[in-house]
Short mmCIF file of C-alpha atoms in Angstrom, two decimals:
data_model
loop_
_atom_site.label_atom_id
_atom_site.label_comp_id
_atom_site.label_asym_id
_atom_site.label_seq_id
_atom_site.Cartn_x
_atom_site.Cartn_y
_atom_site.Cartn_z
CA UNK J 6 -107.56 76.13 12.78
CA UNK J 7 -106.32 78.43 15.52
CA UNK J 8 -108.30 81.65 15.68
CA UNK J 9 -106.64 84.42 13.70
CA UNK J 10 -107.90 86.32 10.69
CA UNK J 11 -105.85 86.58 7.50
CA UNK J 12 -103.28 83.97 8.45
CA UNK J 13 -103.68 81.76 5.36
CA UNK J 14 -104.02 78.66 7.54
CA UNK J 15 -103.66 75.63 5.28
CA UNK J 16 -101.70 77.44 2.55
CA UNK J 17 -99.58 74.30 2.44
CA UNK J 18 -99.89 70.94 4.18
CA UNK J 19 -97.93 67.74 4.37
CA UNK J 20 -98.27 64.35 6.00
CA UNK J 21 -95.45 62.15 7.28
CA UNK J 22 -93.84 60.77 10.39
CA UNK J 23 -91.74 63.50 12.07
CA UNK J 24 -92.82 63.01 15.69
CA UNK J 25 -93.23 59.35 16.53
CA UNK J 26 -94.26 59.50 20.18
CA UNK J 27 -94.17 55.80 21.02
CA UNK J 28 -93.10 53.87 17.93
CA UNK J 29 -96.72 53.83 16.79
CA UNK J 30 -95.83 54.79 13.22
CA UNK J 31 -98.85 57.07 12.78
CA UNK J 32 -98.45 59.93 10.30
CA UNK J 33 -98.34 63.51 11.51
CA UNK J 34 -99.92 66.54 9.83
CA UNK J 35 -97.99 69.78 9.18
CA UNK J 36 -99.97 72.92 8.26
CA UNK J 37 -98.51 76.25 7.13
CA UNK J 38 -100.03 79.67 7.87
CA UNK J 39 -97.65 82.12 6.13
CA UNK J 40 -99.99 85.12 6.39
CA UNK J 41 -100.18 85.15 10.19
CA UNK J 42 -99.12 88.39 11.94
CA UNK J 43 -98.58 90.47 8.79
CA UNK J 44 -96.84 87.56 7.02
CA UNK J 45 -94.52 86.69 9.89
CA UNK J 46 -95.92 83.19 9.45
CA UNK J 47 -96.25 80.07 11.53
CA UNK J 48 -96.56 76.31 11.12
CA UNK J 49 -98.50 73.76 13.16
CA UNK J 50 -97.37 70.18 13.75
CA UNK J 51 -100.28 67.90 14.67
CA UNK J 52 -99.20 64.45 15.86
CA UNK J 53 -100.80 61.20 14.70
CA UNK J 54 -102.23 59.09 17.48
CA UNK J 55 -103.00 55.49 18.19
CA UNK J 56 -106.50 54.33 19.07
CA UNK J 57 -108.26 57.36 17.66
CA UNK J 58 -109.09 58.68 14.22
CA UNK J 59 -107.36 61.83 13.08
CA UNK J 60 -104.60 63.75 14.79
CA UNK J 61 -104.00 65.07 18.28
CA UNK J 62 -105.75 68.48 18.45
CA UNK J 63 -102.92 70.05 20.51
CA UNK J 64 -100.20 70.95 18.01
CA UNK J 65 -96.65 72.18 18.37
CA UNK J 66 -96.41 75.69 16.92
CA UNK J 67 -93.33 76.92 15.06
CA UNK J 68 -93.10 80.68 14.38
CA UNK J 69 -91.20 82.84 11.96
CA UNK J 70 -88.93 85.63 13.12
CA UNK J 71 -90.24 88.86 11.61
CA UNK J 72 -93.12 90.51 9.80
CA UNK J 73 -93.10 89.90 6.07
CA UNK J 74 -90.84 86.81 6.03
CA UNK J 75 -93.68 84.41 5.07
CA UNK J 76 -92.45 81.54 7.25
CA UNK J 77 -94.58 78.52 6.35
CA UNK J 78 -95.15 79.42 2.69
CA UNK J 79 -94.48 75.69 2.34
CA UNK J 80 -94.69 73.13 5.14
CA UNK J 81 -93.19 69.85 4.01
CA UNK J 82 -92.33 66.54 5.55
CA UNK J 83 -89.42 65.20 3.54
CA UNK J 84 -87.68 61.82 3.57
CA UNK J 85 -85.35 60.91 6.41
CA UNK J 86 -81.97 62.52 5.63
CA UNK J 87 -80.22 61.91 8.96
CA UNK J 88 -81.06 58.19 8.95
CA UNK J 89 -82.89 58.05 12.29
CA UNK J 90 -86.05 56.48 10.84
CA UNK J 91 -88.15 59.68 11.00
CA UNK J 92 -88.90 62.19 8.28
CA UNK J 93 -87.66 65.76 8.49
CA UNK J 94 -89.64 69.01 8.51
CA UNK J 95 -88.61 71.64 5.94
CA UNK J 96 -90.13 75.11 6.24
CA UNK J 97 -89.23 78.00 3.93
CA UNK J 98 -89.37 81.66 4.91
CA UNK J 99 -89.38 82.98 1.37
CA UNK J 100 -88.74 86.65 2.15
CA UNK J 101 -86.23 86.22 4.96
CA UNK J 102 -82.52 86.96 4.71
CA UNK J 103 -82.89 90.27 2.91
CA UNK J 104 -85.65 88.73 0.72
CA UNK J 105 -83.20 86.13 -0.59
CA UNK J 106 -85.14 83.35 1.16
CA UNK J 107 -84.23 80.75 3.72
CA UNK J 108 -85.32 77.17 4.49
CA UNK J 109 -85.37 75.85 8.06
CA UNK J 110 -84.83 72.12 8.44
CA UNK J 111 -85.96 70.39 11.64
CA UNK J 112 -85.01 66.74 12.08
CA UNK J 113 -87.79 64.38 13.14
CA UNK J 114 -87.82 63.51 16.83
CA UNK J 115 -90.08 62.12 19.52
CA UNK J 116 -92.99 64.23 20.70
CA UNK J 117 -91.17 64.77 24.00
CA UNK J 118 -88.14 66.09 22.11
CA UNK J 119 -90.39 68.43 20.07
CA UNK J 120 -91.89 69.69 23.34
CA UNK J 121 -88.36 70.27 24.71
CA UNK J 122 -87.66 72.64 21.79
CA UNK J 123 -90.49 74.95 22.81
CA UNK J 124 -89.82 78.23 24.61
CA UNK J 125 -91.93 81.03 26.02
CA UNK J 126 -91.89 83.52 23.16
CA UNK J 127 -91.81 86.55 25.45
CA UNK J 128 -88.90 85.38 27.63
CA UNK J 129 -87.05 82.82 25.51
CA UNK J 130 -86.87 80.34 28.39
CA UNK J 131 -88.29 76.82 28.54
CA UNK J 132 -92.06 76.60 28.82
CA UNK J 133 -93.71 75.85 32.13
CA UNK J 134 -97.25 74.84 33.02
CA UNK J 135 -98.43 78.46 33.17
CA UNK J 136 -96.84 79.62 29.90
CA UNK J 137 -99.36 80.75 27.30
CA UNK J 138 -97.17 81.39 24.24
CA UNK J 139 -95.06 78.23 23.88
CA UNK J 140 -93.51 78.06 20.44
CA UNK J 141 -90.61 76.49 18.61
CA UNK J 142 -88.54 79.41 17.26
CA UNK J 143 -86.58 79.17 14.03
CA UNK J 144 -83.38 79.41 16.09
CA UNK J 145 -84.04 75.80 17.14
CA UNK J 146 -83.77 74.48 13.56
CA UNK J 147 -81.22 71.73 13.01
CA UNK J 148 -80.10 73.23 9.69
CA UNK J 149 -80.63 76.56 7.91
CA UNK J 150 -80.26 76.78 4.14
CA UNK J 151 -79.97 80.23 2.54
CA UNK J 152 -80.79 81.24 -1.01
CA UNK J 153 -78.13 82.86 -3.14
CA UNK J 154 -79.68 86.00 -4.61
CA UNK J 155 -82.73 88.19 -4.26
CA UNK J 156 -84.12 87.39 -7.72
CA UNK J 157 -84.25 83.59 -7.34
CA UNK J 158 -87.43 83.27 -5.19
CA UNK J 159 -85.64 80.61 -3.13
CA UNK J 160 -88.18 78.40 -1.36
CA UNK J 161 -91.04 80.66 -2.41
CA UNK J 162 -93.37 78.16 -4.00
CA UNK J 163 -94.77 74.78 -3.08
CA UNK J 164 -92.25 72.66 -4.96
CA UNK J 165 -90.26 71.65 -1.86
CA UNK J 166 -90.16 67.86 -2.18
CA UNK J 167 -88.57 64.84 -0.56
CA UNK J 168 -86.94 62.70 -3.23
CA UNK J 169 -85.85 59.53 -1.45
CA UNK J 170 -82.44 58.03 -2.18
CA UNK J 171 -82.06 59.14 -5.80
CA UNK J 172 -78.27 58.88 -5.88
CA UNK J 173 -77.94 55.42 -4.36
CA UNK J 174 -75.75 56.62 -1.48
CA UNK J 175 -78.18 55.45 1.23
CA UNK J 176 -79.27 58.99 2.11
CA UNK J 177 -82.52 60.65 1.01
CA UNK J 178 -82.35 63.84 -1.03
CA UNK J 179 -84.73 66.77 -1.32
CA UNK J 180 -85.51 69.61 -3.72
CA UNK J 181 -85.98 73.30 -2.83
CA UNK J 182 -87.71 75.34 -5.53
CA UNK J 183 -85.70 78.19 -7.08
CA UNK J 184 -88.09 79.20 -9.88
CA UNK J 185 -86.37 82.38 -11.00
CA UNK J 186 -82.71 81.50 -10.80
CA UNK J 187 -80.76 82.84 -13.76
#
């Protein structure tokens, strides 16, 4: 894990294909660290690789927006919902949006396209060779799903699940936990 105390690295993990670099079909590993930076939270995407055991040790890092939001409380690869052949990455920030909760959905894409999402956190511009804090900010999410009320615990627990095509419409579904909804 990246060096940082009290980050809860590995709080949640998931495996699936969200970053197929060269049609190799190797699974990727997603690891949540919701306690990082006073619960600002972050998630690491480690890409599967061909010709070597394990995953590429140089991950893409996604970061939450503010202290206390718990981005990465779950880090889930869900079934392909946009029908491009790759899974999607769903990451809750359970205390964001006035503590109502929010889920960020990133569509799967090639490794090069994941790299293109990264920005220098201090300047907000595309990363260059000398940039030290290259991250994917939540503003780059393909979809944002908000909870409805502060008592519902929207996205708070690890029940975020890809369901496959349960309705028979040709599109995969997914479930976001709302354990306290009235």
